[in-house]
Structure formats: structure tokens, C-alpha cells
CSV table of C-alpha atoms in Angstrom, one decimal:
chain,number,residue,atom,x,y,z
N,1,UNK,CA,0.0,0.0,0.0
N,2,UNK,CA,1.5,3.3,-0.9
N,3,UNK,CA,2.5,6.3,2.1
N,4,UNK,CA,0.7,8.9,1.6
N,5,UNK,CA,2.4,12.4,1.6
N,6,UNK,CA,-0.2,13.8,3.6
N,7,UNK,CA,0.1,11.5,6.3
N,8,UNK,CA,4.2,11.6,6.3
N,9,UNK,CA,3.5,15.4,6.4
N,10,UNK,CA,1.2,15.3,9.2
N,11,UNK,CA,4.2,12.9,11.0
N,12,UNK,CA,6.8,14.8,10.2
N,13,UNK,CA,5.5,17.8,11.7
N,14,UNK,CA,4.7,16.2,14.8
N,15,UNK,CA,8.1,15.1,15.4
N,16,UNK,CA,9.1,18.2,14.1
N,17,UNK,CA,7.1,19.9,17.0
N,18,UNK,CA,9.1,17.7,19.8
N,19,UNK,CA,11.8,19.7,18.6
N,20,UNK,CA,12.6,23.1,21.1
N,21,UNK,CA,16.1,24.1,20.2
N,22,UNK,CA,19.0,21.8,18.3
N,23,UNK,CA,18.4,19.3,15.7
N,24,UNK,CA,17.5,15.8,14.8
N,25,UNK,CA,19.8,14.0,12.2
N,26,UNK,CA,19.1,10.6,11.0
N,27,UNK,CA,21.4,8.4,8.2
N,28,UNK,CA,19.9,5.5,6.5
N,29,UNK,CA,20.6,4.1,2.7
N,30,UNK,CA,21.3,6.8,0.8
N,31,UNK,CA,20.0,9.5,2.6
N,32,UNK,CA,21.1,12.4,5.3
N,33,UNK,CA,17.9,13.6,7.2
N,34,UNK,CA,18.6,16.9,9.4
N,35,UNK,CA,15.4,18.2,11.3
N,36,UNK,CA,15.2,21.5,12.9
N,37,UNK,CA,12.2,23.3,14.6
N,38,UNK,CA,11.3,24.8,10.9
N,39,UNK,CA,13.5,23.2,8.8
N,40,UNK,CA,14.0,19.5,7.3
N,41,UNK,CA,17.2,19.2,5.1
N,42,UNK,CA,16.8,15.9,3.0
N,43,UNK,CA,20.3,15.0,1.4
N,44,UNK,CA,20.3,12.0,-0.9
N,45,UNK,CA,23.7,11.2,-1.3
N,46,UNK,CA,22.9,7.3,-3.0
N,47,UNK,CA,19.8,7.4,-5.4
N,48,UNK,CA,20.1,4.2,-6.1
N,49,UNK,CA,20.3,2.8,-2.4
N,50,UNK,CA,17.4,5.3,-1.5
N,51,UNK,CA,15.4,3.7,-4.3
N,52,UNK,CA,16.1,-0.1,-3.4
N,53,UNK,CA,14.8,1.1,0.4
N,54,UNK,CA,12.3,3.5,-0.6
N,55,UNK,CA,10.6,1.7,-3.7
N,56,UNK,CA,8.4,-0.8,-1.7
N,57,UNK,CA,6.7,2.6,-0.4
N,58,UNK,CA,6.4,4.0,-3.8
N,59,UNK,CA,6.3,1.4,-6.3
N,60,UNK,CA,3.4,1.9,-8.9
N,61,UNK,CA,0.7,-0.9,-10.2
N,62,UNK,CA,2.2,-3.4,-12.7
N,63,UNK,CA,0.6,-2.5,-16.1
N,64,UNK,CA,0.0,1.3,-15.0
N,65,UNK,CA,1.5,3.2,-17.9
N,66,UNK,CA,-0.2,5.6,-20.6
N,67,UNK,CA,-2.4,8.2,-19.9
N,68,UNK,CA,-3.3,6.1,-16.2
N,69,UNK,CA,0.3,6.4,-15.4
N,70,UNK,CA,0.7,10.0,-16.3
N,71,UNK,CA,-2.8,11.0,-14.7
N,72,UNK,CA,-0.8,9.4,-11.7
N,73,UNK,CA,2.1,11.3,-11.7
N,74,UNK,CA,0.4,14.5,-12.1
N,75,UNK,CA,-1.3,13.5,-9.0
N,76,UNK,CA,1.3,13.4,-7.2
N,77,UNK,CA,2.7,17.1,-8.4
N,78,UNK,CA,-0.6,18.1,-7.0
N,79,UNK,CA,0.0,16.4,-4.0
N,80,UNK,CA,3.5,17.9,-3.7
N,81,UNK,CA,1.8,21.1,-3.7
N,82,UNK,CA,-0.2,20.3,-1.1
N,83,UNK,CA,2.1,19.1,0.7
N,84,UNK,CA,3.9,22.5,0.2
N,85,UNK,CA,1.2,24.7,0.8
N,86,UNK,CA,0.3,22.7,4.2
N,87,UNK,CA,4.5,23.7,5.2
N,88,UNK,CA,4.4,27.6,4.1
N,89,UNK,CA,1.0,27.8,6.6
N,90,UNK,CA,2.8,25.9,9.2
N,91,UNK,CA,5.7,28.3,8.3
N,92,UNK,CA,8.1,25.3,7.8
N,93,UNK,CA,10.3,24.6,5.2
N,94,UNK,CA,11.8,20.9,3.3
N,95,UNK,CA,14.8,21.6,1.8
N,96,UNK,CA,16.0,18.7,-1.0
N,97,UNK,CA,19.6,17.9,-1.9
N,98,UNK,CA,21.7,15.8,-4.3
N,99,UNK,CA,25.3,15.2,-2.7
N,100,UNK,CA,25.3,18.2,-0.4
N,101,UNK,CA,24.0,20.6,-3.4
N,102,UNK,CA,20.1,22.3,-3.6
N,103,UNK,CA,17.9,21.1,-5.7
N,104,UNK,CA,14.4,22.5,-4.6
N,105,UNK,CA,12.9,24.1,-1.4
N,106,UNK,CA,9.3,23.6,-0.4
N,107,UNK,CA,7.0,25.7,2.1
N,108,UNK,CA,7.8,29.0,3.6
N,109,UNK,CA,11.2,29.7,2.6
N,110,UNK,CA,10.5,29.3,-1.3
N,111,UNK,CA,10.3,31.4,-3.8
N,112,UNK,CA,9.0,29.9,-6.7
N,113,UNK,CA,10.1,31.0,-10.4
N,114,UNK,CA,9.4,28.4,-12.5
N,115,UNK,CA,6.3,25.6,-13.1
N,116,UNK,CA,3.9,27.8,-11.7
N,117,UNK,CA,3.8,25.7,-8.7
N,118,UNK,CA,3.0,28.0,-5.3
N,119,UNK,CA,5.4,27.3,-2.4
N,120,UNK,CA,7.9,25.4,-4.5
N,121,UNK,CA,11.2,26.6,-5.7
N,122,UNK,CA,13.8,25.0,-7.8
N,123,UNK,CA,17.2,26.0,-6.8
N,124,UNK,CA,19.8,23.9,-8.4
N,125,UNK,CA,18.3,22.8,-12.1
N,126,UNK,CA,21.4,21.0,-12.8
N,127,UNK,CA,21.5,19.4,-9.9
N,128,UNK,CA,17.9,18.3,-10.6
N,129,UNK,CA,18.7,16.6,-13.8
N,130,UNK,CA,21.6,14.7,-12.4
N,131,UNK,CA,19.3,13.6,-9.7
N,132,UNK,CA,16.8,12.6,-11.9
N,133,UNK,CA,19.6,10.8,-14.1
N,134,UNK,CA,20.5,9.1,-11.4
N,135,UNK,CA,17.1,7.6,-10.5
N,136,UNK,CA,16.2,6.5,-13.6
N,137,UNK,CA,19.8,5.2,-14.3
N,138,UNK,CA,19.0,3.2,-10.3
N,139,UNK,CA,16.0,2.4,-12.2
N,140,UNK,CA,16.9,0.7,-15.3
């Protein structure tokens, strides 16, 4: 069954909220999670190991392809917006890295430019196309 952003939101601020002064840092496959009391850094350092962790959360129905599997993935930009719209009114922000670089900031510290997407911001473009070239390359 697939994790729902909202309810990984709604968890993550929660823990988030435990938080009164210092930070939270967690390593697992692939990935360097620093939480603050408004901030959560996600580094992926390893797409490839984050994927082989992260893709029995995320994997998509056998045979879902087409115009069902693209309805599906705009779904989930929608949901990313969500998502960030739910951090700016908290007045929390997700920042995501690729090896230590940005890549895109969500909630209340973005300031979007491009995609049209409220609360989302793309920092590092060509650190978003490696890290997309790297998922589809753990992918394939």
C-alpha cells in the first residue's frame, strides 16, 4: 500500500514539533535527514540505495503506464503542492539535496520562479537533472 504524503507530512511535523532548540539528524541508505524546529534538510547522497529502500513505499501498479500512469504522476505534483502549501501555513520549510548541493525548497522559505507551482522553488536545475539521471539510471 502506498505512504501517503499527507500522512508523512502530518508525521513529520509532529516530530518536528518535539523539537525546542538543536536538531535531529538521521542516516539511512542513501539518505542524510537533518530536522530542525522549521526546517528539514533531506540530502540524498545514494539514489540508487534510497530507491532499493524507498521503492516498496512507492512502487506503482504493474501494467499502470499511458495516460493512467501520467494521470498518476500529475497526482502526485498536485500532492507535492499540497504538501507544500500545508509547510508555508505551518511556516516550515523541506529543503531537498543531491550530494550536499540544492535542488528545490518547499513551504515557507520558497520562492518559486518556474512551473507555476506556489510554495515550491527549484534552486539547483542541474542538480535536478543529475538527480533525476540518477534515479532513472538506479532504475533501469
Amino acid at each position: 500500500m502506498p505512504v501517503d504524503a499527507g500522512s508523512l507530512l502530518e508525521s513529520a511535523l509532529k516530530l518536528q514539533n518535539l523539537i525546542v532548540s538543536g536538531s535531529l539528524e538521521v542516516s539511512a541508505e542513501g539518505v542524510l535527514i537533518r530536522i530542525t524546529r522549521d526546517d528539514v534538510v533531506v540530502d540524498i547522497i545514494d539514489a540508487g540505495k534510497l530507491l532499493e529502500v524507498a521503492s516498496p513505499l512507492m512502487k506503482m501498479r504493474e501494467g499502470e503506464g499511458g495516460i493512467t500512469g501520467k494521470l498518476e504522476v500529475l497526482k502526485q505534483l498536485k500532492g507535492l503542492e499540497e504538501v507544500a502549501n500545508r509547510l508555508d501555513e505551518e511556516g516550515k520549510t523541506v529543503f531537498l539535496m543531491y550530494q550536499g548541493q540544492e535542488v528545490m525548497v518547499m513551504g515557507f522559505k520558497a520562492n518559486p520562479t518556474i512551473f507555476g507551482l506556489k510554495n515550491i522553488e527549484v534552486r539547483g536545475k542541474l542538480q535536478m537533472v543529475r538527480l533525476s539521471l540518477a534515479f532513472l539510471r538506479a532504475l533501469l
